[in-house]
XYZ file of C-alpha atoms in Angstrom:
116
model
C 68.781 141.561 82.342
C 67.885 145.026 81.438
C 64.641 145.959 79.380
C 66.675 149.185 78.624
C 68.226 148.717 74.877
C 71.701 150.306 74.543
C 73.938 150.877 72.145
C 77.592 150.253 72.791
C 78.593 153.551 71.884
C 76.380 155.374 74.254
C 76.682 152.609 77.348
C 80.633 151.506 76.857
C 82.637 152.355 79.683
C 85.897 153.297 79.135
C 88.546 150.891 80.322
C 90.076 153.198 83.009
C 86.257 152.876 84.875
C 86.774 149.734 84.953
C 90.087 149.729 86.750
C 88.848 152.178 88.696
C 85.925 150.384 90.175
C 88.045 147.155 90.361
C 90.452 149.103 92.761
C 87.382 150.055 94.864
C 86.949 149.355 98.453
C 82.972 148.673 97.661
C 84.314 146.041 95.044
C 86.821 144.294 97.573
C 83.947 143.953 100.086
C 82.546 142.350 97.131
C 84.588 139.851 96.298
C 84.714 139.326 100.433
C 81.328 138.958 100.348
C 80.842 136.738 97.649
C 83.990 134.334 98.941
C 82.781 134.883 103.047
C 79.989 132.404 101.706
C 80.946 130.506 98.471
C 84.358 129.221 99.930
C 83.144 127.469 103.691
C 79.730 126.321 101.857
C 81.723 125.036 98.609
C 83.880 123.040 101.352
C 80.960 121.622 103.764
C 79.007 120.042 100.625
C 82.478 118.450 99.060
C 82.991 117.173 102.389
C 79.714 116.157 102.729
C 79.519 114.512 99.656
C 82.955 112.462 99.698
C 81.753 111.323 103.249
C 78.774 109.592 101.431
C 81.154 108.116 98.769
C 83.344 106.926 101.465
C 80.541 105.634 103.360
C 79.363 103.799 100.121
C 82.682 102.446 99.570
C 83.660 101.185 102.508
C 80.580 101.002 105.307
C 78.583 98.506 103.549
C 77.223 97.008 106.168
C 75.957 100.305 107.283
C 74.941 102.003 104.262
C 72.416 99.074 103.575
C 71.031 99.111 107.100
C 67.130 99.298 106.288
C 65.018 101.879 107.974
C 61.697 101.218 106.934
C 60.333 98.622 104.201
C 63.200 98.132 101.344
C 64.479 102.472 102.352
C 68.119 101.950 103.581
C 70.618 104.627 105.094
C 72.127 104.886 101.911
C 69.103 105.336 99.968
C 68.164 108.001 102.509
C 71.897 109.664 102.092
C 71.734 110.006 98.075
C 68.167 111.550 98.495
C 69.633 113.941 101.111
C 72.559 115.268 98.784
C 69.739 116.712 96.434
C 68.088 118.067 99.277
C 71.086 119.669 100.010
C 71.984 121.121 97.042
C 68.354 122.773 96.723
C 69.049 124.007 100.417
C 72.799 125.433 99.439
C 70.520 127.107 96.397
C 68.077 128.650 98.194
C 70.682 130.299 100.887
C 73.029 131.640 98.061
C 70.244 133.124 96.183
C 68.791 135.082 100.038
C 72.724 135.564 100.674
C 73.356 137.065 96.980
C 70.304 139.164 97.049
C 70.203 140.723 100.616
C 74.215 141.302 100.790
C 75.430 140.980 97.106
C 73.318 142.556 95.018
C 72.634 146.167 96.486
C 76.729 146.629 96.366
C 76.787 145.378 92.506
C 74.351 147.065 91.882
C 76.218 150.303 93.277
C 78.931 148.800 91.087
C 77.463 149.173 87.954
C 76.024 152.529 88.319
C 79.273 154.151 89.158
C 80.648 151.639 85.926
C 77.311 153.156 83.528
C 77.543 156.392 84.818
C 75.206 156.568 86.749
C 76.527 157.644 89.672
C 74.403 156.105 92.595
């Protein structure tokens, strides 16, 4: 969010800038960017996740094999999907800011005006 106030007559693009920049090779690579990583990640943790519902469902037996004390594989398998979700976090956020931000950035100054 920007600490710079604007008013939309002196910041509003015109729509044809907009077009313009959406026509862009720098905003394809975005959208290739952004999708390189969302789409195969998006489909490892659903996978991921309906293997542990299947595995709930239907491997009883094993899902309530103890480890250690009353700790189970399934115990250890729900704790895991949070652990992966902060893990998914934490590589979009280093993904978004090393190879999606610079280029949106680009993005908006040519969208602003300001050219960079």
């Amino acid at each position: 969010m920007s600490s710079v106030e604007h008013t939309p007559s002196e910041s509003a693009p015109d729509a044809q800038k907009w077009v313009d920049v959406q026509a862009s090779d720098d905003f394809a690579e975005l959208k290739h960017r952004l999708r390189k990583f969302v789409f195969p990640v998006s489909g490892l943790f659903l996978a991921w996740y309906l293997l542990y519902v299947l595995l709930a469902d239907y491997a009883h037996d094993f899902m309530s094999t103890k480890v250690f004390g009353n700790i189970n594989v399934g115990l250890i398998f729900g704790l895991l999907q949070f652990v992966s979700t902060f893990v998914i976090t934490t590589l979009y956020v280093r993904h978004a800011n090393k190879n999606l931000d610079p280029l949106a950035e680009k993005l908006r100054g040519e969208i602003e005006g300001d050219g960079k």
